[in-house]
Short mmCIF file of C-alpha atoms in Angstrom, two decimals:
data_model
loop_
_atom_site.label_atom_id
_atom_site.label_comp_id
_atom_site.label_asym_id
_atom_site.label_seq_id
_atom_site.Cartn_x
_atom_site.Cartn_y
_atom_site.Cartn_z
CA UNK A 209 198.51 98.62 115.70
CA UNK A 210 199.03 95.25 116.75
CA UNK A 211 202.68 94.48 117.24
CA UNK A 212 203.08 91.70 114.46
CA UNK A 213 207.35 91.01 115.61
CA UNK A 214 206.59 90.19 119.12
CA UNK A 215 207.53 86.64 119.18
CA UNK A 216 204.87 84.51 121.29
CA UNK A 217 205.73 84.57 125.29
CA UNK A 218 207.21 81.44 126.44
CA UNK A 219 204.47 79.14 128.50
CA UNK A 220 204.81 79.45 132.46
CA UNK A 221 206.93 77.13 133.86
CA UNK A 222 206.38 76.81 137.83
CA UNK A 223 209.63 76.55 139.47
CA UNK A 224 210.13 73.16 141.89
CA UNK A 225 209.39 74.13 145.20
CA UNK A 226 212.31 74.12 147.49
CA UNK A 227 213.00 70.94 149.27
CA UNK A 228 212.86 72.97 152.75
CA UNK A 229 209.43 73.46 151.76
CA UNK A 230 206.92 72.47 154.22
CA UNK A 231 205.20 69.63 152.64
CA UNK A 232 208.01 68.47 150.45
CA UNK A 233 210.53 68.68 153.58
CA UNK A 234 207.56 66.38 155.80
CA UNK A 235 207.47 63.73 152.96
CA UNK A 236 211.15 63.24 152.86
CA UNK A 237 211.26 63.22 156.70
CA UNK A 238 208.16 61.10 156.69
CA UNK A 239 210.41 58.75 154.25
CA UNK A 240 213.27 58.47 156.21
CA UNK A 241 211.47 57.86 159.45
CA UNK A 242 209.98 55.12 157.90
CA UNK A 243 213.51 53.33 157.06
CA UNK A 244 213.58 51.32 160.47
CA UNK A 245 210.60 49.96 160.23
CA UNK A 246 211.14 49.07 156.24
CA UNK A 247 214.43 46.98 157.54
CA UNK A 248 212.11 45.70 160.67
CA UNK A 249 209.82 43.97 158.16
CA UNK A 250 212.05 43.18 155.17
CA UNK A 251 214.29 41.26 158.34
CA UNK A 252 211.13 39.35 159.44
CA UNK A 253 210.20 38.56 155.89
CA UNK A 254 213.90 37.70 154.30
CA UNK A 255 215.61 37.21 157.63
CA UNK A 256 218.09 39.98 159.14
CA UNK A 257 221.00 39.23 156.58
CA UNK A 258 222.11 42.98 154.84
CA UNK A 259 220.47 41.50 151.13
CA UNK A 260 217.01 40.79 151.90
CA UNK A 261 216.79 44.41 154.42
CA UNK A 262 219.50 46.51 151.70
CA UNK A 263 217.38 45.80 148.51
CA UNK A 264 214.02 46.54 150.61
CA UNK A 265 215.22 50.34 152.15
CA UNK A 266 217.27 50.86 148.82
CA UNK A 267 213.71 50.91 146.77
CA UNK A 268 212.18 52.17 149.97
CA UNK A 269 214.21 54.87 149.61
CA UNK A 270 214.10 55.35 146.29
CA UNK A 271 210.50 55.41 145.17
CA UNK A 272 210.58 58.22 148.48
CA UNK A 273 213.02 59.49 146.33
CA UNK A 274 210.88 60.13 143.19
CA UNK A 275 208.06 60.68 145.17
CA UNK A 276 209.74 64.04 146.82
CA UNK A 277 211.15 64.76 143.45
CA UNK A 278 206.91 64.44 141.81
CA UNK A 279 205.81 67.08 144.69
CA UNK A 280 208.36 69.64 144.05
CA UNK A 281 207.02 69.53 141.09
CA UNK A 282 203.92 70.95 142.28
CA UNK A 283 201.74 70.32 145.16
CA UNK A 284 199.00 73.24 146.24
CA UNK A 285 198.08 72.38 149.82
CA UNK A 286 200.04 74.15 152.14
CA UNK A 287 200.57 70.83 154.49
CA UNK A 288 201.54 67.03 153.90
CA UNK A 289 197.84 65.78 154.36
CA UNK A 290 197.00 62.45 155.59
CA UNK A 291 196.05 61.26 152.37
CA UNK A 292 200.16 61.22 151.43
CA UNK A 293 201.35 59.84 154.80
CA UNK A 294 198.59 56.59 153.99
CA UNK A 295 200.51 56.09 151.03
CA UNK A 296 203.91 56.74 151.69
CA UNK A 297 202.87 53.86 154.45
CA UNK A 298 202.20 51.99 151.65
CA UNK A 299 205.22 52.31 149.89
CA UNK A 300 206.82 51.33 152.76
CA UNK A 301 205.04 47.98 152.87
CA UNK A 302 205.32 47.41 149.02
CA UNK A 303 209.15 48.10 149.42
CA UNK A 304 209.24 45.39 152.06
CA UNK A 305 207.83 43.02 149.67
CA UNK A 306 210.91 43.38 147.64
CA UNK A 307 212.82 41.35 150.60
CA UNK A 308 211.30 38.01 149.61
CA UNK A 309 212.88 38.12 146.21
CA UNK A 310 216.18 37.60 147.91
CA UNK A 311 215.63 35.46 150.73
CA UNK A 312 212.98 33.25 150.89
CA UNK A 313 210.08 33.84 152.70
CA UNK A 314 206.48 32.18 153.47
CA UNK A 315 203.62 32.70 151.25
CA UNK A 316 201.33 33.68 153.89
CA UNK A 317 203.47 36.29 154.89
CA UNK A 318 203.47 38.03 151.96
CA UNK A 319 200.33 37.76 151.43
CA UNK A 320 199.42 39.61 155.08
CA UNK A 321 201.76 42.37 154.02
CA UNK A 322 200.26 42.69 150.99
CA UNK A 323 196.74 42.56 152.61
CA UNK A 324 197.49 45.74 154.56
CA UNK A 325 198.68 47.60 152.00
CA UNK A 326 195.41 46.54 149.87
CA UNK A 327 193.01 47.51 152.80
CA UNK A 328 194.89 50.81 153.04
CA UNK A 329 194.77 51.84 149.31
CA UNK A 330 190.92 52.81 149.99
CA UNK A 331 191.90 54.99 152.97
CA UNK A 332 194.26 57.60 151.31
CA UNK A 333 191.59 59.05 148.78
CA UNK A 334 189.02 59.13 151.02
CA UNK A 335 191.38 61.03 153.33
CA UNK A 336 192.41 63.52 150.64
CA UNK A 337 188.97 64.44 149.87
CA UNK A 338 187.98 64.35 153.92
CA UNK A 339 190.68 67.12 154.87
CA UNK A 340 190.33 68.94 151.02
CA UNK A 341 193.97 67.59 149.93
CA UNK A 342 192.93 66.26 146.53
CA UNK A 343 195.89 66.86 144.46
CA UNK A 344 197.71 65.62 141.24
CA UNK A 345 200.70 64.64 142.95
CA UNK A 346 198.46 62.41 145.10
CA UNK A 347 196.85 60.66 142.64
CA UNK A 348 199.80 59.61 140.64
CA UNK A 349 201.46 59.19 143.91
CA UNK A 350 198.65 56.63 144.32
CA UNK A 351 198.98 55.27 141.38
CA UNK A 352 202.46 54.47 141.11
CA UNK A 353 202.66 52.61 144.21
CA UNK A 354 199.59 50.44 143.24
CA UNK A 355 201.69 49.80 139.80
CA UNK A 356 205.09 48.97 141.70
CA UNK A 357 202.80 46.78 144.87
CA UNK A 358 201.04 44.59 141.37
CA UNK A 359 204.75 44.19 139.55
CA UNK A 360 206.22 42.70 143.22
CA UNK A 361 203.51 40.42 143.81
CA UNK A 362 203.90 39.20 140.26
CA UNK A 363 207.53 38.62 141.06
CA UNK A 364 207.32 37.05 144.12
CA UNK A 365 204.71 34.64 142.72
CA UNK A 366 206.66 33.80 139.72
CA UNK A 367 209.72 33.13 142.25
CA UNK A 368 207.49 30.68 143.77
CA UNK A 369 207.15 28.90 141.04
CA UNK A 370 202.93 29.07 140.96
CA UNK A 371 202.24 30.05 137.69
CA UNK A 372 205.52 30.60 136.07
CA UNK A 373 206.42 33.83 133.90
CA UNK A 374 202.52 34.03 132.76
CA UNK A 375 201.96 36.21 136.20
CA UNK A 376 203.43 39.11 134.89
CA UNK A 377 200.85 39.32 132.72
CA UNK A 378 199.18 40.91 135.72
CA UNK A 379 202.21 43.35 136.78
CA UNK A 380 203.67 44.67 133.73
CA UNK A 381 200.48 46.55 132.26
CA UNK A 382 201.40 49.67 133.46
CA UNK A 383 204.63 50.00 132.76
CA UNK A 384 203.90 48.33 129.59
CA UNK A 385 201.47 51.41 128.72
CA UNK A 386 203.98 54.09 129.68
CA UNK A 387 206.82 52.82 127.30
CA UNK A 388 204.41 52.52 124.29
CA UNK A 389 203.49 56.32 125.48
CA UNK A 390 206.82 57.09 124.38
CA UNK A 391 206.40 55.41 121.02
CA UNK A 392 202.47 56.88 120.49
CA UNK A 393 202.22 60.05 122.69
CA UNK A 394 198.86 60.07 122.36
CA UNK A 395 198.66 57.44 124.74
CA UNK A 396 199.67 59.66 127.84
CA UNK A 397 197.17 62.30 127.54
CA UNK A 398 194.75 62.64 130.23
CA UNK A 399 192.03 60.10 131.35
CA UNK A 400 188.74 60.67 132.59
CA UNK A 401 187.96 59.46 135.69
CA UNK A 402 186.65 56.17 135.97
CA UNK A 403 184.94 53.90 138.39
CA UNK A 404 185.70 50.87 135.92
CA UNK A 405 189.46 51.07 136.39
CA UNK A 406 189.87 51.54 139.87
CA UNK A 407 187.73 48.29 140.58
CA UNK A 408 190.51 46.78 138.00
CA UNK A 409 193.54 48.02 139.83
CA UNK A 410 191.69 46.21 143.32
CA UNK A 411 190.96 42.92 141.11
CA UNK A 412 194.51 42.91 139.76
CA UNK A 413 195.65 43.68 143.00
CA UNK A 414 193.56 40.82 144.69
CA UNK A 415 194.63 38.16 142.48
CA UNK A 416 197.79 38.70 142.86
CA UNK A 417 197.57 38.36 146.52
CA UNK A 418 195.29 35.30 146.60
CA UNK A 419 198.62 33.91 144.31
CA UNK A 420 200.92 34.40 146.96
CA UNK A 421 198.78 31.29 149.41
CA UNK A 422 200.84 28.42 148.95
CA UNK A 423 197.81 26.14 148.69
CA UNK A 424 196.42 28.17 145.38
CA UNK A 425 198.07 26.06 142.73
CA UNK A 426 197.40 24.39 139.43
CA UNK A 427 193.66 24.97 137.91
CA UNK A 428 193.20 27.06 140.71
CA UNK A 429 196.31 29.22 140.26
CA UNK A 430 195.66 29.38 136.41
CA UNK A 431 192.08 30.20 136.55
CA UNK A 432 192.62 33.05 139.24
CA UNK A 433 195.40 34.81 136.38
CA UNK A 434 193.54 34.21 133.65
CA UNK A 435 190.46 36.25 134.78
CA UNK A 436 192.52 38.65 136.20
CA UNK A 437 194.63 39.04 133.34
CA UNK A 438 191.23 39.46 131.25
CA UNK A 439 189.58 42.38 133.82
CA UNK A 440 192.86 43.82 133.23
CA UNK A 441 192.94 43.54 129.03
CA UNK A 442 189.59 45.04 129.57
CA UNK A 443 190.57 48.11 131.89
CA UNK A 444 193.28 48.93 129.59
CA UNK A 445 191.73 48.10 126.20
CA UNK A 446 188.94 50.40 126.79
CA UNK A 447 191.53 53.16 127.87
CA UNK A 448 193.43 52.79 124.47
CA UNK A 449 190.40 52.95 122.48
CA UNK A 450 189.03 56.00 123.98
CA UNK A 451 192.63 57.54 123.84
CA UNK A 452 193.05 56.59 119.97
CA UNK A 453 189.46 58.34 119.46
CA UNK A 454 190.44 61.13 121.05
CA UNK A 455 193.98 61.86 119.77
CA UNK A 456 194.86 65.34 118.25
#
């Protein structure tokens, strides 16, 4: 007879994996390792003075912070991986970036720093599916550092007065998207994978960077955030439509 009182068993609920664990220990040592050379480049970008190199390691450290905090959430490779050692990298250079909006710096040295940190967003997925480290964590991992690199940029080309306030049109969509989540959960179910907004993250991404050359300004300036501003609308319209069809 089936047993009609049992009350429904409570869904599994991995437990965080300890912070001595292998992988989750190796990104926080990875993190901290990286410090000097956060406060090496924030100093050559802002100058040595403790605001420009205290606000870069402080979100350095922080987004390192969260970032140990996603894995022990779960992470199923036994190692680190490449893959998460490209990115951290790239957190490191995005956190650097944060230096200019409290000392000034040149244009054209943002715009190198941000360069790198473009060129090696193609590297880390390749390397996770080289070495068989695909993983959740690395994805959003990814993905948050691409949304915190395009919200800097903005910032520091705002600060430079090239397009005014309108540039955050092109690094606020993100976090834009995950507050409405809170207001529509629907919005932060699962996506499928998509070619289409990938090659709008690198557009957004690009634009911003060609905003940080001094000699983009006027027409120039406006033209290059309008049409990425619209590849963006695009990326993320499409995303909301198929998310409102498919809500439950």
């Amino acid at each position: 007879m089936a047993d009609f009182d049992r009350t429904p068993a409570a869904p599994h609920i991995p437990a965080p994996l300890p912070l001595r664990h292998g992988p989750v220990a190796g990104l926080g040592l990875a993190a901290l390792a990286a410090a000097p050379a956060v406060a090496a480049l924030a100093a050559a970008l802002g100058g040595p003075s403790p605001a420009p190199v205290g606000v870069a390691l402080a979100g350095h450290l922080a987004g390192a912070a969260l970032a140990v905090a996603g894995m022990r959430r779960g992470y199923p490779h036994p190692d680190l991986g490449a893959a998460n050692l490209v990115t951290l990298a790239r957190l490191a250079l995005t956190a650097a970036l944060l230096a200019p909006l409290v000392a000034p710096a040149s244009g054209w040295a943002v715009l190198a720093v941000a360069l790198v940190a473009l060129t090696l967003d193609g590297a880390d997925g390749w390397l996770a599916r080289r070495q068989g480290r695909v993983s959740a964590f690395g994805a959003r991992f990814d993905m948050e550092v691409d949304a915190a690199l395009g919200l800097i940029l903005a910032l520091n080309a705002w600060a430079a007065g090239t397009v005014g306030a309108a540039v955050l049109l092109l690094g606020l969509p993100r976090y834009v998207f995950v507050a409405a989540g809170a207001v529509w959960p629907w919005l932060l179910a699962p996506l499928p994978d998509r070619f289409g907004r990938k090659a709008a993250c690198v557009v957004q991404i690009a634009a911003l960077i060609a905003l940080q050359a001094p000699v983009v300004q006027g027409p120039v300036a406006v033209a290059i955030l309008a049409g990425g501003a619209a590849v963006l609308g695009w990326s993320f319209g499409r995303d909301v439509l198929w998310l409102w069809r498919t809500r439950s």
